[in-house]
């Protein structure tokens, strides 16, 4: 997943947009967050949410072609959560991942899928070599001014760029309440970041994105939910002395909402897809 910075969503969804240079988490702090996942790759792989089949159905619908046989570059692949699903749909996938820890976890999890080191801002791929470039939870770590031209360079005529994020379903009361608590703790307006996805995907306006939203959910033990929260960059780089009591309080809130200890996380996957001329 590594390649610009995301705020935390309470059910474990990474938020969305790239951060302006003046943002308090830009610069060195932003870089620290981008690299923070490498030390927590195993935690990330074990606890982060996946993506529903309907997401890949939507990609096929918008591109007008099946994923089976398509040459796909999954950029910012992280531990390979999306890469594995693209591969299972029959795509010929190459993963691009800059982080040492994340790439090592990827290789342990998916030894049969190639992963090469690189970033979306400088793709280590040949011109016109892929049908689809994907970013799962990762576009916000790029500089769109560089990543957009790079995606267009490596795409074949008629190819497409697909960006998506798991975002929290804020119409669910317990999730909205948790989002408020997280926002107060980390000082980031989670719901505002969610609303800004379209605006920040390509500030230059070179790409014409179509947006789809896919709602899904998963049921996980409280410990998985809390480990998911803790695997996000704002917590990984945060003060452990503040994080531990916050997560302990979250456990109490969760057990009141879910006395059986199983949390139903509800997500809306926001998909943005832009095609290139055939």
PDB file of C-alpha atoms in Angstrom:
ATOM      1  CA  UNK A   1       0.000   0.000   0.000  1.00  0.00           C
ATOM      2  CA  UNK A   2       2.804   2.385   0.361  1.00  0.00           C
ATOM      3  CA  UNK A   3       3.367   5.167  -2.053  1.00  0.00           C
ATOM      4  CA  UNK A   4       1.001   9.604   0.149  1.00  0.00           C
ATOM      5  CA  UNK A   5      -0.656  10.120   3.492  1.00  0.00           C
ATOM      6  CA  UNK A   6      -3.919   8.927   4.774  1.00  0.00           C
ATOM      7  CA  UNK A   7      -5.858   9.710   7.838  1.00  0.00           C
ATOM      8  CA  UNK A   8      -7.404   6.931   9.798  1.00  0.00           C
ATOM      9  CA  UNK A   9     -10.892   5.570   9.425  1.00  0.00           C
ATOM     10  CA  UNK A  10     -12.290   3.810  12.464  1.00  0.00           C
ATOM     11  CA  UNK A  11     -13.131   0.481  10.853  1.00  0.00           C
ATOM     12  CA  UNK A  12      -9.740   0.387   9.227  1.00  0.00           C
ATOM     13  CA  UNK A  13     -10.427   2.144   5.982  1.00  0.00           C
ATOM     14  CA  UNK A  14      -7.675   4.345   4.741  1.00  0.00           C
ATOM     15  CA  UNK A  15      -9.187   7.648   3.860  1.00  0.00           C
ATOM     16  CA  UNK A  16      -8.316   9.114   0.607  1.00  0.00           C
ATOM     17  CA  UNK A  17      -6.766  12.241  -0.657  1.00  0.00           C
ATOM     18  CA  UNK A  18      -3.291  13.463  -1.183  1.00  0.00           C
ATOM     19  CA  UNK A  19      -2.204  16.165   1.200  1.00  0.00           C
ATOM     20  CA  UNK A  20      -1.336  19.707   0.164  1.00  0.00           C
ATOM     21  CA  UNK A  21       2.164  20.894   0.933  1.00  0.00           C
ATOM     22  CA  UNK A  22       0.897  23.118   3.735  1.00  0.00           C
ATOM     23  CA  UNK A  23      -0.913  20.263   5.467  1.00  0.00           C
ATOM     24  CA  UNK A  24       0.532  19.484   8.914  1.00  0.00           C
ATOM     25  CA  UNK A  25       1.267  15.887   7.908  1.00  0.00           C
ATOM     26  CA  UNK A  26       3.013  16.852   4.685  1.00  0.00           C
ATOM     27  CA  UNK A  27       6.789  16.938   4.377  1.00  0.00           C
ATOM     28  CA  UNK A  28       8.894  14.938   6.848  1.00  0.00           C
ATOM     29  CA  UNK A  29       5.853  13.837   8.861  1.00  0.00           C
ATOM     30  CA  UNK A  30       4.183  12.630   5.688  1.00  0.00           C
ATOM     31  CA  UNK A  31       7.298  10.697   4.708  1.00  0.00           C
ATOM     32  CA  UNK A  32       7.437   9.106   8.154  1.00  0.00           C
ATOM     33  CA  UNK A  33       3.845   7.959   7.763  1.00  0.00           C
ATOM     34  CA  UNK A  34       4.537   6.591   4.292  1.00  0.00           C
ATOM     35  CA  UNK A  35       7.424   4.494   5.614  1.00  0.00           C
ATOM     36  CA  UNK A  36       5.733   3.474   8.858  1.00  0.00           C
ATOM     37  CA  UNK A  37       3.993   0.462   7.322  1.00  0.00           C
ATOM     38  CA  UNK A  38       7.232  -1.395   6.706  1.00  0.00           C
ATOM     39  CA  UNK A  39       7.725  -2.106  10.401  1.00  0.00           C
ATOM     40  CA  UNK A  40       4.105  -3.283  10.726  1.00  0.00           C
ATOM     41  CA  UNK A  41       3.737  -5.299   7.517  1.00  0.00           C
ATOM     42  CA  UNK A  42       2.692  -8.529   9.238  1.00  0.00           C
ATOM     43  CA  UNK A  43       0.097  -6.676  11.325  1.00  0.00           C
ATOM     44  CA  UNK A  44      -1.148  -4.979   8.171  1.00  0.00           C
ATOM     45  CA  UNK A  45      -1.450  -8.246   6.234  1.00  0.00           C
ATOM     46  CA  UNK A  46      -3.250 -10.052   9.042  1.00  0.00           C
ATOM     47  CA  UNK A  47      -5.830  -7.417   9.935  1.00  0.00           C
ATOM     48  CA  UNK A  48      -6.587  -5.053   7.057  1.00  0.00           C
ATOM     49  CA  UNK A  49      -9.869  -5.541   5.172  1.00  0.00           C
ATOM     50  CA  UNK A  50      -9.994  -7.027   1.695  1.00  0.00           C
ATOM     51  CA  UNK A  51     -12.275  -5.955  -1.189  1.00  0.00           C
ATOM     52  CA  UNK A  52     -15.587  -7.402  -2.423  1.00  0.00           C
ATOM     53  CA  UNK A  53     -16.069  -9.196  -5.761  1.00  0.00           C
ATOM     54  CA  UNK A  54     -18.477  -6.430  -6.811  1.00  0.00           C
ATOM     55  CA  UNK A  55     -15.540  -4.003  -6.963  1.00  0.00           C
ATOM     56  CA  UNK A  56     -13.854  -6.055  -9.660  1.00  0.00           C
ATOM     57  CA  UNK A  57     -17.175  -6.498 -11.442  1.00  0.00           C
ATOM     58  CA  UNK A  58     -17.406  -2.695 -11.554  1.00  0.00           C
ATOM     59  CA  UNK A  59     -13.887  -2.404 -12.974  1.00  0.00           C
ATOM     60  CA  UNK A  60     -14.768  -4.867 -15.722  1.00  0.00           C
ATOM     61  CA  UNK A  61     -18.003  -3.014 -16.435  1.00  0.00           C
ATOM     62  CA  UNK A  62     -16.314   0.380 -16.684  1.00  0.00           C
ATOM     63  CA  UNK A  63     -13.394  -0.841 -18.802  1.00  0.00           C
ATOM     64  CA  UNK A  64     -15.607  -3.002 -21.012  1.00  0.00           C
ATOM     65  CA  UNK A  65     -13.240  -5.940 -20.792  1.00  0.00           C
ATOM     66  CA  UNK A  66     -12.677  -8.886 -18.447  1.00  0.00           C
ATOM     67  CA  UNK A  67      -9.802  -8.957 -16.034  1.00  0.00           C
ATOM     68  CA  UNK A  68      -8.966 -12.445 -17.231  1.00  0.00           C
ATOM     69  CA  UNK A  69      -5.893 -12.164 -19.420  1.00  0.00           C
ATOM     70  CA  UNK A  70      -5.439  -8.440 -18.788  1.00  0.00           C
ATOM     71  CA  UNK A  71      -1.933  -7.214 -18.022  1.00  0.00           C
ATOM     72  CA  UNK A  72      -2.233  -5.290 -14.742  1.00  0.00           C
ATOM     73  CA  UNK A  73       0.258  -3.224 -12.733  1.00  0.00           C
ATOM     74  CA  UNK A  74      -0.871  -3.020  -9.101  1.00  0.00           C
ATOM     75  CA  UNK A  75       1.036  -0.029  -7.747  1.00  0.00           C
ATOM     76  CA  UNK A  76       1.663   0.505  -4.056  1.00  0.00           C
ATOM     77  CA  UNK A  77       0.772  -3.166  -3.711  1.00  0.00           C
ATOM     78  CA  UNK A  78       1.793  -3.399  -0.081  1.00  0.00           C
ATOM     79  CA  UNK A  79       1.302  -6.910   1.268  1.00  0.00           C
ATOM     80  CA  UNK A  80      -0.659  -7.924  -1.823  1.00  0.00           C
ATOM     81  CA  UNK A  81      -4.273  -7.801  -0.659  1.00  0.00           C
ATOM     82  CA  UNK A  82      -5.562  -6.376  -3.954  1.00  0.00           C
ATOM     83  CA  UNK A  83      -2.899  -8.082  -6.051  1.00  0.00           C
ATOM     84  CA  UNK A  84      -4.075 -11.510  -4.934  1.00  0.00           C
ATOM     85  CA  UNK A  85      -7.680 -10.701  -5.836  1.00  0.00           C
ATOM     86  CA  UNK A  86      -6.721  -9.391  -9.277  1.00  0.00           C
ATOM     87  CA  UNK A  87      -4.685 -12.557  -9.844  1.00  0.00           C
ATOM     88  CA  UNK A  88      -7.647 -14.691  -8.751  1.00  0.00           C
ATOM     89  CA  UNK A  89      -9.777 -12.940 -11.396  1.00  0.00           C
ATOM     90  CA  UNK A  90      -7.354 -14.179 -14.043  1.00  0.00           C
ATOM     91  CA  UNK A  91      -5.292 -11.030 -14.516  1.00  0.00           C
ATOM     92  CA  UNK A  92      -1.600 -11.205 -15.342  1.00  0.00           C
ATOM     93  CA  UNK A  93      -0.406  -9.013 -12.477  1.00  0.00           C
ATOM     94  CA  UNK A  94       2.899  -7.391 -11.678  1.00  0.00           C
ATOM     95  CA  UNK A  95       3.106  -5.625  -8.311  1.00  0.00           C
ATOM     96  CA  UNK A  96       5.030  -2.401  -7.704  1.00  0.00           C
ATOM     97  CA  UNK A  97       5.951  -1.646  -4.079  1.00  0.00           C
ATOM     98  CA  UNK A  98       8.611   0.709  -2.669  1.00  0.00           C
ATOM     99  CA  UNK A  99       8.786  -0.489   0.936  1.00  0.00           C
ATOM    100  CA  UNK A 100      11.266  -3.107   2.187  1.00  0.00           C
ATOM    101  CA  UNK A 101       8.996  -4.541   4.859  1.00  0.00           C
ATOM    102  CA  UNK A 102       5.872  -4.547   2.732  1.00  0.00           C
ATOM    103  CA  UNK A 103       7.658  -6.142  -0.244  1.00  0.00           C
ATOM    104  CA  UNK A 104       9.124  -8.844   2.006  1.00  0.00           C
ATOM    105  CA  UNK A 105       5.664  -9.639   3.401  1.00  0.00           C
ATOM    106  CA  UNK A 106       4.286  -9.672  -0.160  1.00  0.00           C
ATOM    107  CA  UNK A 107       6.866 -12.258  -1.219  1.00  0.00           C
ATOM    108  CA  UNK A 108       6.060 -14.465   1.769  1.00  0.00           C
ATOM    109  CA  UNK A 109       2.335 -14.270   1.048  1.00  0.00           C
ATOM    110  CA  UNK A 110       2.403 -14.412  -2.759  1.00  0.00           C
ATOM    111  CA  UNK A 111       5.649 -16.084  -3.843  1.00  0.00           C
ATOM    112  CA  UNK A 112       4.314 -16.796  -7.338  1.00  0.00           C
ATOM    113  CA  UNK A 113       3.493 -13.183  -8.256  1.00  0.00           C
ATOM    114  CA  UNK A 114       6.299 -10.817  -9.298  1.00  0.00           C
ATOM    115  CA  UNK A 115       6.854  -7.718  -7.198  1.00  0.00           C
ATOM    116  CA  UNK A 116       9.281  -5.030  -8.297  1.00  0.00           C
ATOM    117  CA  UNK A 117      10.518  -2.099  -6.284  1.00  0.00           C
ATOM    118  CA  UNK A 118       9.337   1.323  -7.332  1.00  0.00           C
ATOM    119  CA  UNK A 119       6.794   4.090  -6.846  1.00  0.00           C
ATOM    120  CA  UNK A 120       3.891   5.450  -8.813  1.00  0.00           C
ATOM    121  CA  UNK A 121       5.828   8.658  -9.400  1.00  0.00           C
ATOM    122  CA  UNK A 122       8.520   6.765 -11.342  1.00  0.00           C
ATOM    123  CA  UNK A 123       7.121   3.449 -12.527  1.00  0.00           C
ATOM    124  CA  UNK A 124       9.722   0.776 -13.360  1.00  0.00           C
ATOM    125  CA  UNK A 125       7.662  -0.368 -16.351  1.00  0.00           C
ATOM    126  CA  UNK A 126       7.995  -0.058 -20.113  1.00  0.00           C
ATOM    127  CA  UNK A 127       5.918   2.314 -22.223  1.00  0.00           C
ATOM    128  CA  UNK A 128       2.507   0.962 -23.295  1.00  0.00           C
ATOM    129  CA  UNK A 129       3.085  -2.298 -21.425  1.00  0.00           C
ATOM    130  CA  UNK A 130      -0.107  -2.789 -19.365  1.00  0.00           C
ATOM    131  CA  UNK A 131      -3.863  -2.716 -19.866  1.00  0.00           C
ATOM    132  CA  UNK A 132      -4.722  -1.525 -16.367  1.00  0.00           C
ATOM    133  CA  UNK A 133      -2.908   0.375 -13.626  1.00  0.00           C
ATOM    134  CA  UNK A 134      -4.452  -0.068 -10.186  1.00  0.00           C
ATOM    135  CA  UNK A 135      -3.938   1.659  -6.857  1.00  0.00           C
ATOM    136  CA  UNK A 136      -5.656   0.075  -3.859  1.00  0.00           C
ATOM    137  CA  UNK A 137      -5.443   2.393  -0.840  1.00  0.00           C
ATOM    138  CA  UNK A 138      -2.310   3.894  -2.366  1.00  0.00           C
ATOM    139  CA  UNK A 139      -2.903   6.803  -4.760  1.00  0.00           C
ATOM    140  CA  UNK A 140      -2.878   9.287  -1.884  1.00  0.00           C
ATOM    141  CA  UNK A 141       0.807   8.480  -1.341  1.00  0.00           C
ATOM    142  CA  UNK A 142       1.726   9.699  -4.836  1.00  0.00           C
ATOM    143  CA  UNK A 143       2.331  13.110  -6.353  1.00  0.00           C
ATOM    144  CA  UNK A 144      -0.448  13.164  -8.985  1.00  0.00           C
ATOM    145  CA  UNK A 145       1.547  15.640 -11.075  1.00  0.00           C
ATOM    146  CA  UNK A 146       4.055  12.836 -11.616  1.00  0.00           C
ATOM    147  CA  UNK A 147       1.906   9.741 -11.146  1.00  0.00           C
ATOM    148  CA  UNK A 148      -0.724  10.667 -13.748  1.00  0.00           C
ATOM    149  CA  UNK A 149       1.809  11.047 -16.614  1.00  0.00           C
ATOM    150  CA  UNK A 150       3.541   7.854 -15.480  1.00  0.00           C
ATOM    151  CA  UNK A 151       0.279   5.898 -15.540  1.00  0.00           C
ATOM    152  CA  UNK A 152      -0.527   7.258 -19.003  1.00  0.00           C
ATOM    153  CA  UNK A 153       2.962   6.357 -20.202  1.00  0.00           C
ATOM    154  CA  UNK A 154       2.762   2.687 -19.214  1.00  0.00           C
ATOM    155  CA  UNK A 155      -0.845   2.149 -20.305  1.00  0.00           C
ATOM    156  CA  UNK A 156      -1.623   0.681 -23.688  1.00  0.00           C
ATOM    157  CA  UNK A 157      -4.158   2.471 -25.931  1.00  0.00           C
ATOM    158  CA  UNK A 158      -7.614   1.840 -24.518  1.00  0.00           C
ATOM    159  CA  UNK A 159      -6.190   1.066 -21.081  1.00  0.00           C
ATOM    160  CA  UNK A 160      -7.402   2.450 -17.765  1.00  0.00           C
ATOM    161  CA  UNK A 161      -6.275   3.775 -14.403  1.00  0.00           C
ATOM    162  CA  UNK A 162      -8.301   2.495 -11.420  1.00  0.00           C
ATOM    163  CA  UNK A 163      -8.004   3.966  -7.928  1.00  0.00           C
ATOM    164  CA  UNK A 164      -9.949   2.715  -4.956  1.00  0.00           C
ATOM    165  CA  UNK A 165     -10.236   3.061  -1.201  1.00  0.00           C
ATOM    166  CA  UNK A 166     -12.144   1.289   1.522  1.00  0.00           C
ATOM    167  CA  UNK A 167     -13.906   4.121   3.360  1.00  0.00           C
ATOM    168  CA  UNK A 168     -16.122   3.873   6.399  1.00  0.00           C
ATOM    169  CA  UNK A 169     -19.886   3.829   6.039  1.00  0.00           C
ATOM    170  CA  UNK A 170     -20.507   6.911   8.139  1.00  0.00           C
ATOM    171  CA  UNK A 171     -24.277   6.442   8.023  1.00  0.00           C
ATOM    172  CA  UNK A 172     -23.846   3.542  10.478  1.00  0.00           C
ATOM    173  CA  UNK A 173     -24.214   5.111  13.943  1.00  0.00           C
ATOM    174  CA  UNK A 174     -21.430   3.257  15.756  1.00  0.00           C
ATOM    175  CA  UNK A 175     -19.013   3.967  12.895  1.00  0.00           C
ATOM    176  CA  UNK A 176     -19.882   7.667  12.851  1.00  0.00           C
ATOM    177  CA  UNK A 177     -19.337   7.830  16.610  1.00  0.00           C
ATOM    178  CA  UNK A 178     -16.004   6.037  16.313  1.00  0.00           C
ATOM    179  CA  UNK A 179     -14.982   8.409  13.516  1.00  0.00           C
ATOM    180  CA  UNK A 180     -15.666  11.368  15.779  1.00  0.00           C
ATOM    181  CA  UNK A 181     -13.518   9.859  18.521  1.00  0.00           C
ATOM    182  CA  UNK A 182     -10.671   9.156  16.115  1.00  0.00           C
ATOM    183  CA  UNK A 183     -10.918  12.643  14.602  1.00  0.00           C
ATOM    184  CA  UNK A 184     -10.618  14.204  18.038  1.00  0.00           C
ATOM    185  CA  UNK A 185      -7.689  11.935  18.916  1.00  0.00           C
ATOM    186  CA  UNK A 186      -5.626  12.500  15.759  1.00  0.00           C
ATOM    187  CA  UNK A 187      -6.888  15.957  14.802  1.00  0.00           C
ATOM    188  CA  UNK A 188      -8.093  14.976  11.319  1.00  0.00           C
ATOM    189  CA  UNK A 189     -11.621  15.352   9.918  1.00  0.00           C
ATOM    190  CA  UNK A 190     -12.161  11.880   8.508  1.00  0.00           C
ATOM    191  CA  UNK A 191     -15.480  12.536   6.791  1.00  0.00           C
ATOM    192  CA  UNK A 192     -14.109  15.665   5.061  1.00  0.00           C
ATOM    193  CA  UNK A 193     -11.230  13.671   3.603  1.00  0.00           C
ATOM    194  CA  UNK A 194     -13.698  11.129   2.269  1.00  0.00           C
ATOM    195  CA  UNK A 195     -15.633  13.855   0.467  1.00  0.00           C
ATOM    196  CA  UNK A 196     -12.482  15.147  -1.235  1.00  0.00           C
ATOM    197  CA  UNK A 197     -11.493  12.007  -3.145  1.00  0.00           C
ATOM    198  CA  UNK A 198     -12.598  13.167  -6.573  1.00  0.00           C
ATOM    199  CA  UNK A 199     -11.032  16.616  -6.252  1.00  0.00           C
ATOM    200  CA  UNK A 200      -7.635  15.347  -5.178  1.00  0.00           C
ATOM    201  CA  UNK A 201      -7.274  12.345  -7.518  1.00  0.00           C
ATOM    202  CA  UNK A 202      -6.040  14.479 -10.419  1.00  0.00           C
ATOM    203  CA  UNK A 203      -5.845  18.208  -9.644  1.00  0.00           C
ATOM    204  CA  UNK A 204      -4.637  18.863 -13.202  1.00  0.00           C
ATOM    205  CA  UNK A 205      -7.938  17.663 -14.642  1.00  0.00           C
ATOM    206  CA  UNK A 206      -6.215  15.593 -17.333  1.00  0.00           C
ATOM    207  CA  UNK A 207      -8.256  12.509 -16.485  1.00  0.00           C
ATOM    208  CA  UNK A 208     -12.004  12.109 -16.614  1.00  0.00           C
ATOM    209  CA  UNK A 209     -12.796   9.789 -13.718  1.00  0.00           C
ATOM    210  CA  UNK A 210     -16.010   7.835 -13.365  1.00  0.00           C
ATOM    211  CA  UNK A 211     -16.975   7.112  -9.768  1.00  0.00           C
ATOM    212  CA  UNK A 212     -18.596   3.962  -8.419  1.00  0.00           C
ATOM    213  CA  UNK A 213     -19.304   3.085  -4.801  1.00  0.00           C
ATOM    214  CA  UNK A 214     -19.566  -0.501  -3.587  1.00  0.00           C
ATOM    215  CA  UNK A 215     -20.864  -1.224  -0.096  1.00  0.00           C
ATOM    216  CA  UNK A 216     -19.785  -4.300   1.796  1.00  0.00           C
ATOM    217  CA  UNK A 217     -19.047  -5.518   5.296  1.00  0.00           C
ATOM    218  CA  UNK A 218     -17.025  -8.030   7.256  1.00  0.00           C
ATOM    219  CA  UNK A 219     -17.372  -9.514  10.734  1.00  0.00           C
ATOM    220  CA  UNK A 220     -14.155  -9.735  12.749  1.00  0.00           C
ATOM    221  CA  UNK A 221     -13.150 -10.238  16.382  1.00  0.00           C
ATOM    222  CA  UNK A 222     -12.624  -7.095  18.443  1.00  0.00           C
ATOM    223  CA  UNK A 223      -8.888  -7.802  18.574  1.00  0.00           C
ATOM    224  CA  UNK A 224      -8.694  -7.869  14.769  1.00  0.00           C
ATOM    225  CA  UNK A 225     -10.596  -4.611  14.549  1.00  0.00           C
ATOM    226  CA  UNK A 226      -8.267  -2.922  17.035  1.00  0.00           C
ATOM    227  CA  UNK A 227      -5.166  -4.310  15.304  1.00  0.00           C
ATOM    228  CA  UNK A 228      -6.570  -2.976  12.050  1.00  0.00           C
ATOM    229  CA  UNK A 229      -6.884   0.476  13.599  1.00  0.00           C
ATOM    230  CA  UNK A 230      -3.380   0.270  14.998  1.00  0.00           C
ATOM    231  CA  UNK A 231      -1.923  -0.570  11.578  1.00  0.00           C
ATOM    232  CA  UNK A 232      -2.730   2.877  10.202  1.00  0.00           C
ATOM    233  CA  UNK A 233      -0.013   5.434   9.746  1.00  0.00           C
ATOM    234  CA  UNK A 234      -1.341   8.039  12.167  1.00  0.00           C
ATOM    235  CA  UNK A 235      -1.141   5.444  14.919  1.00  0.00           C
ATOM    236  CA  UNK A 236       2.101   3.820  13.763  1.00  0.00           C
ATOM    237  CA  UNK A 237       3.939   7.142  14.002  1.00  0.00           C
ATOM    238  CA  UNK A 238       1.983   8.363  17.002  1.00  0.00           C
ATOM    239  CA  UNK A 239       2.874   8.439  20.664  1.00  0.00           C
ATOM    240  CA  UNK A 240       2.468   4.900  22.013  1.00  0.00           C
ATOM    241  CA  UNK A 241       1.664   6.306  25.450  1.00  0.00           C
ATOM    242  CA  UNK A 242      -1.374   8.049  23.945  1.00  0.00           C
ATOM    243  CA  UNK A 243      -2.330   5.269  21.530  1.00  0.00           C
ATOM    244  CA  UNK A 244      -2.537   2.452  24.069  1.00  0.00           C
ATOM    245  CA  UNK A 245      -5.163   4.095  26.304  1.00  0.00           C
ATOM    246  CA  UNK A 246      -7.112   5.258  23.256  1.00  0.00           C
ATOM    247  CA  UNK A 247      -7.336   1.712  21.916  1.00  0.00           C
ATOM    248  CA  UNK A 248      -8.250   0.423  25.381  1.00  0.00           C
ATOM    249  CA  UNK A 249     -11.137   2.886  25.485  1.00  0.00           C
ATOM    250  CA  UNK A 250     -12.164   1.844  21.977  1.00  0.00           C
ATOM    251  CA  UNK A 251     -12.318  -1.762  23.161  1.00  0.00           C
ATOM    252  CA  UNK A 252     -14.800  -0.723  25.848  1.00  0.00           C
ATOM    253  CA  UNK A 253     -16.938   1.166  23.319  1.00  0.00           C
ATOM    254  CA  UNK A 254     -16.885  -1.802  20.949  1.00  0.00           C
ATOM    255  CA  UNK A 255     -17.840  -4.363  23.561  1.00  0.00           C
ATOM    256  CA  UNK A 256     -20.822  -2.242  24.532  1.00  0.00           C
ATOM    257  CA  UNK A 257     -21.919  -2.144  20.876  1.00  0.00           C
ATOM    258  CA  UNK A 258     -20.957  -5.783  20.178  1.00  0.00           C
ATOM    259  CA  UNK A 259     -21.273  -7.796  23.401  1.00  0.00           C
ATOM    260  CA  UNK A 260     -20.373 -11.041  21.612  1.00  0.00           C
ATOM    261  CA  UNK A 261     -16.972  -9.581  20.738  1.00  0.00           C
ATOM    262  CA  UNK A 262     -17.527  -9.716  16.967  1.00  0.00           C
ATOM    263  CA  UNK A 263     -17.494  -6.360  15.168  1.00  0.00           C
ATOM    264  CA  UNK A 264     -19.366  -5.774  11.920  1.00  0.00           C
ATOM    265  CA  UNK A 265     -17.251  -3.313   9.952  1.00  0.00           C
ATOM    266  CA  UNK A 266     -19.182  -1.665   7.121  1.00  0.00           C
ATOM    267  CA  UNK A 267     -17.304  -0.150   4.211  1.00  0.00           C
ATOM    268  CA  UNK A 268     -17.988   1.772   1.053  1.00  0.00           C
ATOM    269  CA  UNK A 269     -15.314   1.175  -1.542  1.00  0.00           C
ATOM    270  CA  UNK A 270     -14.888   4.349  -3.578  1.00  0.00           C
ATOM    271  CA  UNK A 271     -13.686   3.475  -7.076  1.00  0.00           C
ATOM    272  CA  UNK A 272     -12.414   6.082  -9.519  1.00  0.00           C
ATOM    273  CA  UNK A 273     -11.633   4.867 -13.022  1.00  0.00           C
ATOM    274  CA  UNK A 274     -10.370   6.786 -16.049  1.00  0.00           C
ATOM    275  CA  UNK A 275      -9.812   5.284 -19.477  1.00  0.00           C
ATOM    276  CA  UNK A 276      -7.330   6.292 -22.145  1.00  0.00           C
ATOM    277  CA  UNK A 277      -8.108   6.715 -25.858  1.00  0.00           C
ATOM    278  CA  UNK A 278      -8.046   3.489 -27.854  1.00  0.00           C
TER     279      UNK A 278
END
